[in-house]
Amino acid sequence: LEVGNEAPKFSALDQGGNTLSLVDFVGSWVFFGGIQKHQHLVEDQGQGLRDRASEFSDLGAVIVGASFDTVEEQKRFFDEQDFSFPLIADPDRKIGELYGVARPSDDPAAAFAMRTSFLISPEGLVAAIWNQDSITDFQTHGDEVLSVIRSQS
């Protein structure tokens, strides 16, 4: 998956058991990335995004987190972290595979997606990709995403 490609379409249950699909957000910027419990840096990223959610909304952008956890695990994490954005459950790793973040099944860290996040344009194209090596500070990663949205709007 590369910048400029059409973002892979997905449909999955969120932490409340509601079906959420990428097409629900056509016309909006979408930050889509792994937000998972028990991964300190990714928890920091989720908290940083949570704290900037109103700025995303002001720019017509939405935040959608995802992990390989179940709906029930996502609900507990959502409540613990007081997130205001949806967390989708991908326990079968299908969305992770579409986005190229699922590790091989024999990898010791296969239960966790690779630390990668995507910015999807209102037209449904991948506008930016960040991996764990390009994110300088997970807590302030949201600021960088907001900057890209502002520069491309």
Short mmCIF file of C-alpha atoms in Angstrom, two decimals, residues 19-91:
data_model
loop_
_atom_site.label_atom_id
_atom_site.label_comp_id
_atom_site.label_asym_id
_atom_site.label_seq_id
_atom_site.Cartn_x
_atom_site.Cartn_y
_atom_site.Cartn_z
CA THR A 19 -20.74 -2.06 12.02
CA LEU A 20 -18.32 0.57 10.85
CA SER A 21 -17.14 0.84 7.24
CA LEU A 22 -14.66 3.08 5.51
CA VAL A 23 -17.42 4.19 3.13
CA ASP A 24 -19.20 5.72 6.14
CA PHE A 25 -16.56 8.46 6.05
CA VAL A 26 -16.51 9.38 2.35
CA GLY A 27 -15.92 13.12 2.15
CA SER A 28 -13.94 13.25 5.41
CA TRP A 29 -10.28 12.89 6.24
CA VAL A 30 -9.74 9.63 8.12
CA PHE A 31 -6.87 8.88 10.46
CA PHE A 32 -6.74 5.08 10.53
CA GLY A 33 -4.25 3.26 12.66
CA GLY A 34 -3.48 0.69 15.25
CA ILE A 35 -4.57 1.69 18.74
CA GLN A 36 -4.03 -1.32 20.97
CA LYS A 37 -3.81 -2.04 24.66
CA HIS A 38 -0.61 -3.41 26.17
CA GLN A 39 1.59 -1.55 23.70
CA HIS A 40 2.89 1.48 25.56
CA LEU A 41 3.81 3.58 22.52
CA VAL A 42 0.52 2.85 20.80
CA GLU A 43 -1.41 3.66 23.97
CA ASP A 44 0.47 6.99 24.02
CA GLN A 45 -0.56 7.57 20.43
CA GLY A 46 -4.21 6.85 21.24
CA GLN A 47 -4.13 9.24 24.20
CA GLY A 48 -2.55 11.95 22.07
CA LEU A 49 -5.23 11.50 19.42
CA ARG A 50 -7.94 11.50 22.09
CA ASP A 51 -6.64 14.81 23.42
CA ARG A 52 -6.76 16.34 19.93
CA ALA A 53 -10.07 14.84 18.77
CA SER A 54 -11.81 18.22 18.66
CA GLU A 55 -9.07 19.59 16.38
CA PHE A 56 -9.60 16.66 14.00
CA SER A 57 -13.34 17.30 14.05
CA ASP A 58 -12.82 21.01 13.35
CA LEU A 59 -10.98 20.02 10.16
CA GLY A 60 -13.69 17.57 9.08
CA ALA A 61 -11.52 14.60 10.02
CA VAL A 62 -12.32 11.45 11.95
CA ILE A 63 -10.12 9.10 13.94
CA VAL A 64 -10.63 5.34 13.66
CA GLY A 65 -8.45 3.01 15.71
CA ALA A 66 -8.10 -0.70 15.07
CA SER A 67 -6.46 -3.77 16.55
CA PHE A 68 -6.63 -7.54 16.42
CA ASP A 69 -8.56 -7.54 19.70
CA THR A 70 -12.17 -8.67 20.08
CA VAL A 71 -15.12 -6.31 20.39
CA GLU A 72 -15.21 -6.95 24.13
CA GLU A 73 -11.51 -6.19 24.55
CA GLN A 74 -11.90 -3.03 22.48
CA LYS A 75 -14.83 -1.93 24.65
CA ARG A 76 -12.80 -2.33 27.86
CA PHE A 77 -9.86 -0.44 26.36
CA PHE A 78 -12.16 2.29 24.98
CA ASP A 79 -13.69 2.78 28.43
CA GLU A 80 -10.34 2.66 30.28
CA GLN A 81 -8.81 5.29 28.00
CA ASP A 82 -11.93 7.47 27.70
CA PHE A 83 -11.62 7.52 23.92
CA SER A 84 -14.15 9.50 21.91
CA PHE A 85 -13.35 7.80 18.61
CA PRO A 86 -14.27 4.29 17.46
CA LEU A 87 -12.01 1.28 17.87
CA ILE A 88 -12.69 -1.47 15.40
CA ALA A 89 -12.08 -5.12 16.18
CA ASP A 90 -10.14 -7.16 13.64
CA PRO A 91 -9.57 -10.49 15.43
#
